[in-house]
Amino acid sequence: SQQGEEDPQALSIQEGENATMNCSYKTSINNLQWYRQNSGRGLVHLILIRSNEREKHSGRLRVTLDTSKKSSSLLITASRAADTASYFCATASKYNNNDMRFGAGTRLTVKP
Amino acid sequence: DVKVTQSSRYLVKRTGEKVFLECVQDMDHENMFWYRQDPGLGLRLIYFSYDVKMKEKGDIPEGYSVSREKKERFSLILESASTNQTSMYLCASSLGGGTGKVYGYTFGSGTRLTVV
């Protein structure tokens, strides 16, 4: 299955700590993307990393990609209560980069 | 601000009814997608479209159909609603990818459908 799988399923941390979420997938990909979903709402695109990239930064977000291990991680530094949300990784097929599949997500709770 | 708009936030329908879920985007995106989201299962792709009047089956198309008569509008149709179609439905759109070009998706806020 192309679908990504996030780990852990749930994560609870204190404000100011870093949060790390992982994603594993099974097939060759064109790119991997991370999304955020606030409770009961649509998903918001956070960051995209191509298969030939190893690391990418956007503000407090850092994404790494290891295609040899078919895994990615999302690091949120200096977390805030407002970061509380579900985070999803999505993988785009190597053969069709507009065909993406999503994992079940990691539920992050940041306590004030 | 660019938007994907889903016509209903909450919807309650009876078993056997024909249900239409509407999605409109104002970004001139070529690609549009319908997902359903269920606890523990993540997002599962129902149907997608890369162009007007074009549609492709996703992973779970059974019991659904779609219509894309105009570029900005992508409709999901439940031909005869059943209780196992109770779910959150999410519409998304993206620019069409040329060679080497990749884009993120823009999602609507979702429609929570309950079939009773």
Short mmCIF file of N, CA, C and O in Angstrom, two decimals, chain A residues 3 30-31 33 35 37 39-45 48 50 88 96-105, chain B residues 9 31 33 35 37 40-43 45 50 59 88 90 95-97 100-105 107-109:
data_model
loop_
_atom_site.label_atom_id
_atom_site.label_comp_id
_atom_site.label_asym_id
_atom_site.label_seq_id
_atom_site.Cartn_x
_atom_site.Cartn_y
_atom_site.Cartn_z
N GLN A 3 -0.08 3.99 1.19
CA GLN A 3 -0.51 4.82 2.30
C GLN A 3 0.55 4.94 3.37
O GLN A 3 1.17 3.95 3.77
N ASN A 30 7.12 10.10 -5.18
CA ASN A 30 7.61 11.30 -5.84
C ASN A 30 7.88 12.38 -4.79
O ASN A 30 8.88 13.09 -4.86
N ASN A 31 6.96 12.50 -3.84
CA ASN A 31 7.14 13.47 -2.77
C ASN A 31 6.31 13.06 -1.56
O ASN A 31 5.44 12.19 -1.65
N GLN A 33 4.24 14.82 1.88
CA GLN A 33 3.73 16.08 2.40
C GLN A 33 3.18 15.87 3.81
O GLN A 33 2.69 14.79 4.14
N TYR A 35 0.41 17.49 6.63
CA TYR A 35 -0.77 18.33 6.79
C TYR A 35 -1.15 18.37 8.26
O TYR A 35 -0.87 17.47 9.03
N GLN A 37 -4.60 19.14 10.86
CA GLN A 37 -6.05 19.23 10.92
C GLN A 37 -6.47 19.59 12.32
O GLN A 37 -6.23 18.84 13.27
N SER A 39 -9.50 20.12 15.03
CA SER A 39 -10.62 19.22 15.30
C SER A 39 -11.83 19.53 14.43
O SER A 39 -12.34 20.66 14.42
N GLY A 40 -12.29 18.54 13.67
CA GLY A 40 -13.50 18.68 12.88
C GLY A 40 -13.41 19.57 11.67
O GLY A 40 -14.43 19.93 11.10
N ARG A 41 -12.19 19.94 11.28
CA ARG A 41 -12.04 20.85 10.14
C ARG A 41 -11.28 20.16 9.01
O ARG A 41 -10.91 19.00 9.09
N GLY A 42 -11.08 20.91 7.92
CA GLY A 42 -10.30 20.38 6.81
C GLY A 42 -8.83 20.39 7.11
O GLY A 42 -8.37 20.92 8.12
N LEU A 43 -8.04 19.79 6.23
CA LEU A 43 -6.61 19.72 6.41
C LEU A 43 -5.93 20.93 5.81
O LEU A 43 -6.37 21.47 4.80
N VAL A 44 -4.83 21.33 6.43
CA VAL A 44 -4.04 22.46 5.95
C VAL A 44 -2.65 21.97 5.59
O VAL A 44 -1.99 21.30 6.39
N HIS A 45 -2.21 22.30 4.38
CA HIS A 45 -0.89 21.88 3.92
C HIS A 45 0.21 22.61 4.69
O HIS A 45 0.17 23.84 4.84
N LEU A 48 6.12 20.33 1.96
CA LEU A 48 6.31 19.29 0.94
C LEU A 48 7.80 19.03 0.80
O LEU A 48 8.59 19.97 0.71
N ARG A 50 10.48 16.68 -1.56
CA ARG A 50 10.61 15.82 -2.73
C ARG A 50 11.47 14.61 -2.42
O ARG A 50 12.28 14.64 -1.49
N PHE A 88 -0.93 14.71 9.63
CA PHE A 88 -0.99 13.62 8.68
C PHE A 88 0.17 13.72 7.69
O PHE A 88 0.51 14.81 7.23
N ASN A 96 2.70 8.95 -10.41
CA ASN A 96 1.65 9.95 -10.59
C ASN A 96 1.73 10.89 -9.40
O ASN A 96 1.16 10.61 -8.34
N ASN A 97 2.43 11.99 -9.57
CA ASN A 97 2.71 12.83 -8.41
C ASN A 97 1.51 13.62 -7.92
O ASN A 97 1.61 14.36 -6.96
N ASN A 98 0.39 13.52 -8.60
CA ASN A 98 -0.82 14.16 -8.10
C ASN A 98 -1.76 13.17 -7.43
O ASN A 98 -2.88 13.52 -7.08
N ASP A 99 -1.33 11.95 -7.28
CA ASP A 99 -2.16 10.92 -6.65
C ASP A 99 -1.58 10.65 -5.26
O ASP A 99 -0.57 10.00 -5.12
N MET A 100 -2.22 11.20 -4.24
CA MET A 100 -1.69 11.11 -2.89
C MET A 100 -2.56 10.25 -1.98
O MET A 100 -3.77 10.22 -2.13
N ARG A 101 -1.90 9.60 -1.04
CA ARG A 101 -2.59 8.79 -0.05
C ARG A 101 -2.16 9.26 1.34
O ARG A 101 -1.00 9.57 1.58
N PHE A 102 -3.13 9.27 2.26
CA PHE A 102 -2.89 9.79 3.59
C PHE A 102 -2.88 8.66 4.62
O PHE A 102 -3.58 7.67 4.48
N GLY A 103 -2.11 8.90 5.69
CA GLY A 103 -2.11 7.99 6.82
C GLY A 103 -3.24 8.33 7.78
O GLY A 103 -4.06 9.20 7.52
N ALA A 104 -3.25 7.64 8.93
CA ALA A 104 -4.31 7.82 9.92
C ALA A 104 -4.03 8.98 10.87
O ALA A 104 -4.91 9.39 11.62
N GLY A 105 -2.80 9.51 10.85
CA GLY A 105 -2.51 10.71 11.61
C GLY A 105 -1.97 10.48 13.01
O GLY A 105 -2.13 9.41 13.59
N ARG B 9 -22.00 21.93 6.06
CA ARG B 9 -21.09 21.56 7.14
C ARG B 9 -21.57 20.28 7.82
O ARG B 9 -20.78 19.40 8.14
N ASN B 31 -7.05 19.70 -10.68
CA ASN B 31 -7.32 18.45 -9.97
C ASN B 31 -8.27 18.65 -8.81
O ASN B 31 -8.14 19.59 -8.03
N PHE B 33 -10.54 16.25 -5.69
CA PHE B 33 -10.54 14.95 -5.01
C PHE B 33 -11.66 14.90 -3.98
O PHE B 33 -11.98 15.90 -3.36
N TYR B 35 -12.42 12.64 -0.47
CA TYR B 35 -11.98 11.68 0.53
C TYR B 35 -13.08 11.51 1.57
O TYR B 35 -13.88 12.41 1.80
N GLN B 37 -13.21 10.46 5.76
CA GLN B 37 -12.32 10.32 6.91
C GLN B 37 -13.07 9.65 8.04
O GLN B 37 -14.12 10.15 8.48
N GLY B 40 -9.36 6.35 13.02
CA GLY B 40 -8.44 5.23 12.94
C GLY B 40 -8.10 4.79 11.53
O GLY B 40 -7.19 3.98 11.34
N LEU B 41 -8.83 5.30 10.54
CA LEU B 41 -8.59 4.88 9.14
C LEU B 41 -7.96 5.97 8.30
O LEU B 41 -7.59 5.74 7.15
N GLY B 42 -7.87 7.15 8.83
CA GLY B 42 -7.30 8.25 8.06
C GLY B 42 -8.20 8.68 6.94
O GLY B 42 -9.43 8.49 6.98
N LEU B 43 -7.62 9.26 5.91
CA LEU B 43 -8.38 9.69 4.74
C LEU B 43 -8.28 8.62 3.66
O LEU B 43 -7.19 8.16 3.33
N LEU B 45 -9.36 7.74 -0.33
CA LEU B 45 -9.72 8.40 -1.57
C LEU B 45 -10.89 7.69 -2.23
O LEU B 45 -10.85 6.50 -2.50
N TYR B 50 -9.00 14.91 -12.96
CA TYR B 50 -7.91 15.75 -13.42
C TYR B 50 -8.36 16.79 -14.45
O TYR B 50 -7.56 17.60 -14.91
N ASP B 59 -9.70 4.53 -4.00
CA ASP B 59 -9.59 3.25 -3.31
C ASP B 59 -10.93 2.65 -2.88
O ASP B 59 -11.06 1.44 -2.74
N MET B 88 -17.12 11.74 7.71
CA MET B 88 -16.71 13.09 7.34
C MET B 88 -16.20 13.02 5.91
O MET B 88 -15.32 12.19 5.59
N LEU B 90 -14.36 15.00 2.81
CA LEU B 90 -13.45 16.11 2.55
C LEU B 90 -13.17 16.22 1.06
O LEU B 90 -12.82 15.25 0.41
N LEU B 95 -3.31 22.21 -8.15
CA LEU B 95 -2.90 22.52 -9.51
C LEU B 95 -2.46 21.24 -10.22
O LEU B 95 -1.93 20.32 -9.59
N GLY B 96 -2.67 21.19 -11.51
CA GLY B 96 -2.19 20.06 -12.28
C GLY B 96 -0.68 20.08 -12.36
O GLY B 96 -0.09 21.14 -12.51
N GLY B 97 -0.05 18.94 -12.23
CA GLY B 97 1.40 18.90 -12.21
C GLY B 97 1.98 18.69 -13.58
O GLY B 97 1.72 17.68 -14.21
N GLY B 100 7.84 17.45 -13.44
CA GLY B 100 8.66 17.90 -12.32
C GLY B 100 7.97 18.82 -11.35
O GLY B 100 8.53 19.20 -10.34
N LYS B 101 6.71 19.17 -11.61
CA LYS B 101 6.02 20.10 -10.72
C LYS B 101 5.10 19.34 -9.78
O LYS B 101 4.34 18.49 -10.20
N VAL B 102 5.16 19.67 -8.52
CA VAL B 102 4.29 19.05 -7.54
C VAL B 102 3.70 20.14 -6.66
O VAL B 102 4.32 21.17 -6.40
N TYR B 103 2.47 19.91 -6.21
CA TYR B 103 1.76 20.91 -5.44
C TYR B 103 1.03 20.26 -4.28
O TYR B 103 0.61 19.11 -4.35
N GLY B 104 0.85 21.03 -3.22
CA GLY B 104 0.05 20.57 -2.10
C GLY B 104 -1.43 20.70 -2.42
O GLY B 104 -1.83 21.33 -3.39
N TYR B 105 -2.23 20.09 -1.60
CA TYR B 105 -3.68 20.13 -1.75
C TYR B 105 -4.26 21.25 -0.89
O TYR B 105 -3.76 21.53 0.20
N PHE B 107 -7.77 21.95 1.03
CA PHE B 107 -8.96 21.22 1.46
C PHE B 107 -10.10 22.16 1.81
O PHE B 107 -9.90 23.29 2.28
N GLY B 108 -11.32 21.65 1.64
CA GLY B 108 -12.48 22.30 2.19
C GLY B 108 -12.60 21.96 3.67
O GLY B 108 -11.83 21.18 4.21
N SER B 109 -13.61 22.55 4.33
CA SER B 109 -13.79 22.37 5.77
C SER B 109 -14.45 21.05 6.13
O SER B 109 -14.50 20.69 7.29
#
